[in-house]
Amino acid sequence: MYIDDAGGAAIGSTIGKSMSDFASGAASGAFAVNEAGGDALLAAIRDMAEWVDGEQASLHLLNQDAMLGGSNGAGVMKSHLKQVATDQQGFLTQLKAFRESLVKAEEGIRQAMANYQNTDSLSAKKLS
């Protein structure tokens, strides 16, 4: 099984950096998105954000010790399961980074939509 180590960086930091770069690219006018495409992307971002927000209560259970019993093996597994969920590369940590990146992605899409409108307006003025 291949496990991407994100080039040695914490996975969440690469998610955040990617979305920051995306938003910066849109802010600088590097790309544009028409209204239909932007609306579809924004709907997908909202759906993902709603899912993450809606699952917070049930996912919080991953931060608790699993009820596996009192054997030595269960004791080892309890701490391991919690660590896998909450350490720097853990599921909950990465999900939080992903949720934060959705805000940046939304900003980028909105800016890219504005870029499209500006480009469209300038092109229309040239034709008049």
Coordinates of C-alpha atoms in Angstrom, one line a residue:
M1 CA 0.0 0.0 0.0
Y2 CA 1.3 3.5 -0.9
I3 CA 1.1 6.2 1.7
D4 CA 1.8 9.7 0.4
D5 CA 3.9 11.6 2.9
A6 CA 3.1 15.0 1.3
G7 CA 6.8 15.5 0.7
G8 CA 7.6 15.4 4.3
A9 CA 5.1 18.1 5.2
A10 CA 2.0 17.5 7.4
I11 CA -0.8 16.6 5.1
G12 CA -3.1 19.4 6.4
S13 CA -0.5 22.0 5.6
T14 CA -0.5 20.9 2.0
I15 CA -4.3 21.1 1.8
G16 CA -4.2 24.6 3.3
K17 CA -1.4 25.7 1.0
S18 CA -3.1 24.4 -2.1
M19 CA -6.3 26.3 -1.3
S20 CA -4.3 29.4 -0.4
D21 CA -2.5 29.2 -3.7
F22 CA -5.8 28.7 -5.4
A23 CA -7.4 31.8 -3.8
S24 CA -4.2 33.8 -4.5
G25 CA -4.3 32.7 -8.2
A26 CA -7.9 33.9 -8.5
A27 CA -7.2 37.2 -6.7
S28 CA -4.3 37.8 -9.1
G29 CA -6.6 37.1 -12.1
A30 CA -4.8 33.9 -13.1
F31 CA -8.1 32.3 -14.0
A32 CA -11.8 33.0 -14.4
V33 CA -14.9 30.9 -14.0
N34 CA -18.3 31.6 -15.6
E35 CA -21.4 31.9 -13.4
A36 CA -22.7 28.4 -14.2
G37 CA -19.4 26.7 -13.5
G38 CA -18.8 28.8 -10.4
D39 CA -22.3 28.1 -9.0
A40 CA -21.8 24.4 -9.5
L41 CA -18.4 24.5 -7.7
L42 CA -19.9 26.7 -4.9
A43 CA -22.8 24.2 -4.4
A44 CA -20.3 21.3 -4.2
I45 CA -18.2 23.3 -1.6
R46 CA -21.3 24.0 0.4
D47 CA -22.4 20.4 0.3
M48 CA -18.9 19.2 1.6
A49 CA -18.9 21.9 4.3
E50 CA -22.4 20.9 5.4
W51 CA -21.4 17.3 5.6
V52 CA -18.3 18.0 7.7
D53 CA -20.3 20.3 10.0
G54 CA -23.1 17.8 10.3
E55 CA -20.8 14.9 11.2
Q56 CA -18.9 16.8 14.0
A57 CA -20.9 15.2 16.8
S58 CA -20.5 11.7 15.7
L59 CA -16.9 12.1 14.6
H60 CA -16.1 13.5 18.1
L61 CA -16.4 9.9 19.3
L62 CA -13.1 9.1 17.5
N63 CA -11.4 11.4 20.1
Q64 CA -12.6 9.1 22.9
D65 CA -11.1 5.8 24.1
A66 CA -12.7 2.9 22.3
M67 CA -14.6 0.5 24.5
L68 CA -12.6 -2.6 23.8
G69 CA -12.3 -4.2 27.2
G70 CA -9.5 -4.5 29.7
S71 CA -7.0 -6.9 28.1
N72 CA -3.5 -5.8 27.3
G73 CA -4.2 -5.9 23.6
A74 CA -7.3 -3.8 24.0
G75 CA -5.2 -1.3 26.0
V76 CA -2.7 -1.0 23.2
M77 CA -5.4 -0.6 20.6
K78 CA -7.3 2.0 22.5
S79 CA -4.4 4.4 22.5
H80 CA -3.5 3.6 18.9
L81 CA -7.0 4.1 17.6
K82 CA -7.3 7.5 19.3
Q83 CA -3.8 8.5 18.0
V84 CA -4.7 7.6 14.4
A85 CA -7.8 9.9 14.7
T86 CA -6.2 12.8 16.4
D87 CA -2.4 13.1 15.8
Q88 CA -0.9 15.5 13.2
Q89 CA -1.8 13.3 10.3
G90 CA -5.0 11.9 12.0
F91 CA -8.4 11.8 10.4
L92 CA -9.9 14.5 12.6
T93 CA -6.9 16.8 12.2
Q94 CA -7.0 16.4 8.4
L95 CA -10.8 16.8 8.3
K96 CA -10.5 20.1 10.2
A97 CA -7.8 21.3 7.7
F98 CA -10.1 20.3 4.9
R99 CA -13.0 22.2 6.3
E100 CA -10.8 25.3 6.7
S101 CA -9.6 24.9 3.1
L102 CA -13.2 24.9 1.9
V103 CA -13.5 28.5 3.0
K104 CA -10.5 29.5 1.0
A105 CA -11.8 27.5 -2.0
E106 CA -15.1 29.4 -1.8
E107 CA -13.2 32.7 -1.8
G108 CA -11.2 31.6 -4.8
I109 CA -14.3 30.6 -6.8
R110 CA -16.1 33.9 -6.0
Q111 CA -13.0 35.8 -7.1
A112 CA -12.7 33.7 -10.2
M113 CA -16.4 34.5 -11.0
A114 CA -15.7 38.2 -10.6
N115 CA -12.7 37.8 -12.9
Y116 CA -14.9 36.3 -15.5
Q117 CA -17.4 39.1 -15.2
N118 CA -14.6 41.7 -15.5
T119 CA -13.1 40.0 -18.6
D120 CA -16.6 39.7 -20.1
S121 CA -17.3 43.4 -19.6
L122 CA -14.0 44.5 -21.0
S123 CA -14.5 42.3 -24.1
A124 CA -18.0 43.6 -24.6
K125 CA -16.7 47.2 -24.4
K126 CA -14.1 46.4 -27.1
L127 CA -16.8 45.2 -29.4
S128 CA -19.0 48.3 -29.0

